[in-house]
PDB file of C-alpha atoms in Angstrom:
ATOM      1  CA  ARG Y  58       0.068  -0.165   0.086  1.00 91.00           C
ATOM      2  CA  TYR Y  59       2.816   2.365   0.808  1.00 92.00           C
ATOM      3  CA  LEU Y  60       6.479   2.830  -0.289  1.00 93.00           C
ATOM      4  CA  VAL Y  61       8.887   4.084   2.158  1.00 93.00           C
ATOM      5  CA  LEU Y  62      12.157   5.531   1.239  1.00 92.00           C
ATOM      6  CA  HIS Y  63      15.188   5.299   3.685  1.00 90.00           C
ATOM      7  CA  SER Y  64      18.875   6.368   3.529  1.00 88.00           C
ATOM      8  CA  THR Y  65      21.396   4.084   5.110  1.00 87.00           C
ATOM      9  CA  GLU Y  66      23.487   6.963   6.529  1.00 83.00           C
ATOM     10  CA  THR Y  67      26.569   4.894   7.246  1.00 84.00           C
ATOM     11  CA  VAL Y  68      29.412   6.319   8.952  1.00 81.00           C
ATOM     12  CA  ARG Y  69      31.843   5.482   6.429  1.00 82.00           C
ATOM     13  CA  PRO Y  70      31.033   4.834   2.642  1.00 83.00           C
ATOM     14  CA  ALA Y  71      29.769   1.271   1.963  1.00 85.00           C
ATOM     15  CA  ASP Y  72      28.057  -0.747  -0.584  1.00 85.00           C
ATOM     16  CA  ALA Y  73      24.561  -2.420  -0.538  1.00 86.00           C
ATOM     17  CA  ARG Y  74      26.174  -5.818   0.121  1.00 84.00           C
ATOM     18  CA  ARG Y  75      28.168  -4.411   3.295  1.00 84.00           C
ATOM     19  CA  VAL Y  76      24.803  -2.941   4.570  1.00 81.00           C
ATOM     20  CA  VAL Y  77      23.185  -6.214   4.299  1.00 78.00           C
ATOM     21  CA  ARG Y  78      25.829  -8.150   5.859  1.00 77.00           C
ATOM     22  CA  SER Y  79      25.914  -5.563   8.759  1.00 77.00           C
ATOM     23  CA  TRP Y  80      22.048  -6.103   9.433  1.00 72.00           C
ATOM     24  CA  ASN Y  81      22.575  -9.896   9.205  1.00 68.00           C
ATOM     25  CA  ASN Y  82      25.303  -9.562  12.063  1.00 69.00           C
ATOM     26  CA  ILE Y  83      22.766  -8.074  14.439  1.00 69.00           C
ATOM     27  CA  GLY Y  84      20.596 -11.131  14.531  1.00 64.00           C
ATOM     28  CA  PRO Y  85      17.193 -12.156  13.655  1.00 63.00           C
ATOM     29  CA  ARG Y  86      15.464  -8.890  14.394  1.00 62.00           C
ATOM     30  CA  HIS Y  87      17.554  -6.794  12.621  1.00 60.00           C
ATOM     31  CA  PRO Y  88      16.365  -3.657  10.392  1.00 67.00           C
ATOM     32  CA  GLY Y  89      16.177  -3.972   6.842  1.00 78.00           C
ATOM     33  CA  THR Y  90      14.146  -3.262   3.684  1.00 87.00           C
ATOM     34  CA  HIS Y  91      12.950  -5.132   0.721  1.00 91.00           C
ATOM     35  CA  PHE Y  92      15.188  -3.266  -1.718  1.00 95.00           C
ATOM     36  CA  LEU Y  93      18.427  -1.377  -1.760  1.00 94.00           C
ATOM     37  CA  VAL Y  94      19.681   0.882  -4.556  1.00 97.00           C
ATOM     38  CA  ASP Y  95      23.462   0.955  -4.537  1.00 96.00           C
ATOM     39  CA  ARG Y  96      25.608   3.945  -5.508  1.00 96.00           C
ATOM     40  CA  ASP Y  97      26.179   2.400  -8.980  1.00 97.00           C
ATOM     41  CA  GLY Y  98      22.434   2.214  -9.568  1.00 98.00           C
ATOM     42  CA  THR Y  99      22.353  -1.609  -8.831  1.00 97.00           C
ATOM     43  CA  ILE Y 100      18.952  -2.697  -7.187  1.00 97.00           C
ATOM     44  CA  LEU Y 101      19.326  -5.512  -4.669  1.00 93.00           C
ATOM     45  CA  LEU Y 102      16.394  -7.556  -3.444  1.00 91.00           C
ATOM     46  CA  SER Y 103      16.977  -8.175   0.353  1.00 86.00           C
ATOM     47  CA  ALA Y 104      13.447  -9.563   1.136  1.00 87.00           C
ATOM     48  CA  ASP Y 105      10.507 -10.841  -0.584  1.00 90.00           C
ATOM     49  CA  PRO Y 106       7.880  -7.609  -1.126  1.00 91.00           C
ATOM     50  CA  LYS Y 107       5.164 -10.129   0.156  1.00 91.00           C
ATOM     51  CA  PHE Y 108       6.715 -10.238   3.784  1.00 88.00           C
ATOM     52  CA  ALA Y 109       7.100  -7.676   6.030  1.00 87.00           C
ATOM     53  CA  THR Y 110      10.554  -6.221   7.071  1.00 84.00           C
ATOM     54  CA  VAL Y 111      11.560  -4.049  10.111  1.00 84.00           C
ATOM     55  CA  HIS Y 112      11.889  -0.553   8.392  1.00 86.00           C
ATOM     56  CA  VAL Y 113       9.174   1.555   9.930  1.00 88.00           C
ATOM     57  CA  ASN Y 114       9.201   2.723  13.447  1.00 83.00           C
ATOM     58  CA  ASP Y 115       5.681   2.598  14.359  1.00 80.00           C
ATOM     59  CA  ARG Y 116       6.054   5.130  17.064  1.00 82.00           C
ATOM     60  CA  THR Y 117       7.289   7.988  14.708  1.00 83.00           C
ATOM     61  CA  ALA Y 118       5.591   6.781  11.242  1.00 86.00           C
ATOM     62  CA  VAL Y 119       3.028   8.706   9.659  1.00 87.00           C
ATOM     63  CA  ARG Y 120      -0.436   7.239  10.978  1.00 89.00           C
ATOM     64  CA  GLY Y 121      -1.370   4.049   9.454  1.00 91.00           C
ATOM     65  CA  VAL Y 122       1.996   3.169   7.700  1.00 93.00           C
ATOM     66  CA  ASN Y 123       3.624   0.082   9.173  1.00 92.00           C
ATOM     67  CA  ASN Y 124       5.813  -2.886   8.413  1.00 89.00           C
ATOM     68  CA  ASP Y 125       3.069  -4.793   7.269  1.00 91.00           C
ATOM     69  CA  ASN Y 126       1.545  -2.583   4.427  1.00 93.00           C
ATOM     70  CA  SER Y 127       4.573  -0.885   3.228  1.00 94.00           C
ATOM     71  CA  ILE Y 128       7.678  -1.600   0.937  1.00 94.00           C
ATOM     72  CA  GLY Y 129      11.028  -0.266   2.324  1.00 93.00           C
ATOM     73  CA  ILE Y 130      13.566   1.026  -0.176  1.00 96.00           C
ATOM     74  CA  GLU Y 131      16.855   1.871   1.117  1.00 94.00           C
ATOM     75  CA  LEU Y 132      19.343   4.295  -0.749  1.00 95.00           C
ATOM     76  CA  VAL Y 133      22.920   3.474   0.206  1.00 95.00           C
ATOM     77  CA  ARG Y 134      25.108   6.448   1.119  1.00 93.00           C
ATOM     78  CA  SER Y 135      26.997   7.913   4.145  1.00 91.00           C
ATOM     79  CA  GLY Y 136      26.060  11.268   5.541  1.00 84.00           C
ATOM     80  CA  LYS Y 137      28.511  13.140   3.482  1.00 83.00           C
ATOM     81  CA  GLN Y 138      27.739  11.511   0.099  1.00 92.00           C
ATOM     82  CA  LYS Y 139      24.942  12.972  -2.377  1.00 94.00           C
ATOM     83  CA  TYR Y 140      22.919  10.551  -4.132  1.00 96.00           C
ATOM     84  CA  THR Y 141      24.102   9.499  -7.445  1.00 97.00           C
ATOM     85  CA  GLN Y 142      22.198   9.994 -10.707  1.00 98.00           C
ATOM     86  CA  LYS Y 143      22.206   6.502 -11.414  1.00 98.00           C
ATOM     87  CA  GLN Y 144      20.677   5.858  -7.974  1.00 98.00           C
ATOM     88  CA  LEU Y 145      17.962   8.126  -8.706  1.00 98.00           C
ATOM     89  CA  SER Y 146      17.479   6.713 -12.089  1.00 98.00           C
ATOM     90  CA  SER Y 147      16.961   3.206 -10.558  1.00 98.00           C
ATOM     91  CA  LEU Y 148      14.930   4.416  -7.950  1.00 97.00           C
ATOM     92  CA  VAL Y 149      12.282   5.735 -10.574  1.00 97.00           C
ATOM     93  CA  ALA Y 150      12.644   2.484 -12.466  1.00 97.00           C
ATOM     94  CA  LEU Y 151      12.026   0.510  -9.517  1.00 95.00           C
TER      95      LEU Y 151
END
């Protein structure tokens, strides 16, 4: 029903695979999204969109948006990087 866009906001520049590995190291209830859009525009599927991921904080989200009724898309970047044109083009295509 909803699309929720996120940014990885890593401390140091990292690619999408590294972000997923860091999530997996946290344990079974780790944060995550359905898709990650890497700096080069590559789109990674990290979870089947038919299933919920833990990408929405129910306490701070817009009323009615939650993990069960939304698809999460994560744009890979550190706090000092700008989104790339390839990322934005891939995001629109996705």
